[in-house]
XYZ file of C-alpha atoms in Angstrom:
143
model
C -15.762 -11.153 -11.735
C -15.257 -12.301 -15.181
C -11.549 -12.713 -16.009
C -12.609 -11.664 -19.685
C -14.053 -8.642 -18.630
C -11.852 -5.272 -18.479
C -10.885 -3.932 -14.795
C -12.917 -0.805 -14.229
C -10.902 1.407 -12.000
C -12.040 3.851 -9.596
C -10.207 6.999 -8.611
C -9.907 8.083 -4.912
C -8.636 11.142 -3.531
C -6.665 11.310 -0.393
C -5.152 14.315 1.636
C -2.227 14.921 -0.990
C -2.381 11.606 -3.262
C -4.552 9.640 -5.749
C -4.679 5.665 -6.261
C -7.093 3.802 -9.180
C -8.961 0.759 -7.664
C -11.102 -1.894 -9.209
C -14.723 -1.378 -8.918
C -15.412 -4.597 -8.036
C -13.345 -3.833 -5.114
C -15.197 -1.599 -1.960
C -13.667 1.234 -0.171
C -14.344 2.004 3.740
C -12.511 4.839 6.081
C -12.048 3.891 9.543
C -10.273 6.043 11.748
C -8.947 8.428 8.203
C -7.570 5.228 6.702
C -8.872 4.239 3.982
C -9.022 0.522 3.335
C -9.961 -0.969 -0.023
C -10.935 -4.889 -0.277
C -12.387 -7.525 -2.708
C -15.772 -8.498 -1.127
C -15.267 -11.935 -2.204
C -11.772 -12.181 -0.882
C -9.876 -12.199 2.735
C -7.581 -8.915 2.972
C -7.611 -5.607 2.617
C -5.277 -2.510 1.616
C -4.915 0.234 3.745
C -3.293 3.347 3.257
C -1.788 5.869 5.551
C -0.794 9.470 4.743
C 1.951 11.683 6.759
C 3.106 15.146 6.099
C 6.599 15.329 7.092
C 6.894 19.452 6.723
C 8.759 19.363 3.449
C 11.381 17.467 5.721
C 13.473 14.922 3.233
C 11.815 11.194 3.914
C 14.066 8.847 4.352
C 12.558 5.781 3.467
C 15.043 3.016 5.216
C 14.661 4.720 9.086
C 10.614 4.822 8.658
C 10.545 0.892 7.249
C 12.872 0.261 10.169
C 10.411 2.018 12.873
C 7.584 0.731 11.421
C 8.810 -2.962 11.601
C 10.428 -2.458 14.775
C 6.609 -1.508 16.057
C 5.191 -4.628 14.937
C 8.283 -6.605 16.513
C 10.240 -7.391 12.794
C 14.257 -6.392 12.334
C 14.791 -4.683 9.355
C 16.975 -6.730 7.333
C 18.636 -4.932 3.728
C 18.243 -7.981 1.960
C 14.236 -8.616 2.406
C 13.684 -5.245 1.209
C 13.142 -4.758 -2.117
C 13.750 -0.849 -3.762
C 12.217 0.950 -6.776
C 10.591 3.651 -8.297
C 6.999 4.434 -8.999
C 5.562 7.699 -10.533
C 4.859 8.626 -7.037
C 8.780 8.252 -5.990
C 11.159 6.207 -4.691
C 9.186 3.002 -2.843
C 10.966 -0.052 -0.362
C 8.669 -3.030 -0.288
C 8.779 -5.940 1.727
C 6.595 -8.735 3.153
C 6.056 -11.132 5.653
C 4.087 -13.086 7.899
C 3.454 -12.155 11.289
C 0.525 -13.778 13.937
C -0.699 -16.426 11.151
C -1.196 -13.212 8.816
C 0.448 -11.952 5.477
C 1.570 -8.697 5.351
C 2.714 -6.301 2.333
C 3.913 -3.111 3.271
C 4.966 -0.733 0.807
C 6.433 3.218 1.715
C 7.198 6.039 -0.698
C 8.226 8.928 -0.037
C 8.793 12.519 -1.465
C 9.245 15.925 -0.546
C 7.945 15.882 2.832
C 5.452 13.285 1.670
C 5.173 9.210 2.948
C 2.421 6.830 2.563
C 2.448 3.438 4.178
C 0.488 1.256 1.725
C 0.125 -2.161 3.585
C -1.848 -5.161 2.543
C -2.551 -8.035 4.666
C -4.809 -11.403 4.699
C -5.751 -14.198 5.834
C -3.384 -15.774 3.274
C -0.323 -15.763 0.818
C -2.951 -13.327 -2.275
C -3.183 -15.724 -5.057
C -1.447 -14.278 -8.177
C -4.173 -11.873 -9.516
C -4.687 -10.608 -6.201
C -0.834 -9.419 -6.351
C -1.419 -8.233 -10.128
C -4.245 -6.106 -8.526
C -2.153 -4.619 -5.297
C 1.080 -4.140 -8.265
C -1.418 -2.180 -10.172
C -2.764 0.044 -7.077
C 0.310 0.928 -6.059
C 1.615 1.549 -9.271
C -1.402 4.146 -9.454
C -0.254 5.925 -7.279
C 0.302 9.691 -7.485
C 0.931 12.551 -4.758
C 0.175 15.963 -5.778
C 2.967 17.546 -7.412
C 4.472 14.445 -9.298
């Protein structure tokens, strides 16, 4: 893609939230994830969608159970915190089995996605500029 060129987004819809995408990028659900991925590059973003039944999410205990499941301690200070449009959001990455990992969960009003990203390799800067941008597209219904 031409870096002079302006990103054309794409909107997709999931169960209760909306993300923008680059068209350059292509889309795929397996399993009722959807996964969105440069052709041309080596990872992919996946996004998973749970109801909680209006329950209050509490962000810290489901980055700590989702770690724990792929065999990480949560640790405060490789968490980063902030808000999106969608809500409050904990971010953190790291490398597990020779393979980078983003993960990224917000939360709100009985809402959480788990928005992970992970490659081959450490995304070049643009790549994160892209991922920053999808996330930051992010909207569930009601916010």
């Amino acid at each position: 893609m031409d870096s002079d060129e302006p990103l054309q987004l794409v909107e997709f819809q999931g169960p209760f939230f909306k993300l923008k995408f680059p068209s350059h990028w292509e889309m795929e659900i397996i399993e009722d994830i959807p996964a969105f991925f440069d052709p041309m590059g080596g990872g992919a973003l996946q996004v998973v969608s749970a109801q909680k039944n209006d329950e209050p999410v509490n962000l810290e205990d489901e980055m700590t159970q989702y770690l724990s499941q792929m065999g990480i301690s949560f640790d405060p200070e490789k968490i980063a915190s902030f808000k999106i449009q969608a809500g409050p959001c904990l971010a953190c990455e790291f490398i597990k089995e020779d393979r980078f990992w983003l993960l990224n969960m917000i939360g709100q009003e009985g809402k959480l996605l788990i928005v992970m990203y992970n490659s081959d390799e450490v995304p070049d800067p643009d790549t994160v500029s892209i991922l920053m941008n999808i996330i930051q597209s992010i909207r569930l219904e009601g916010s």
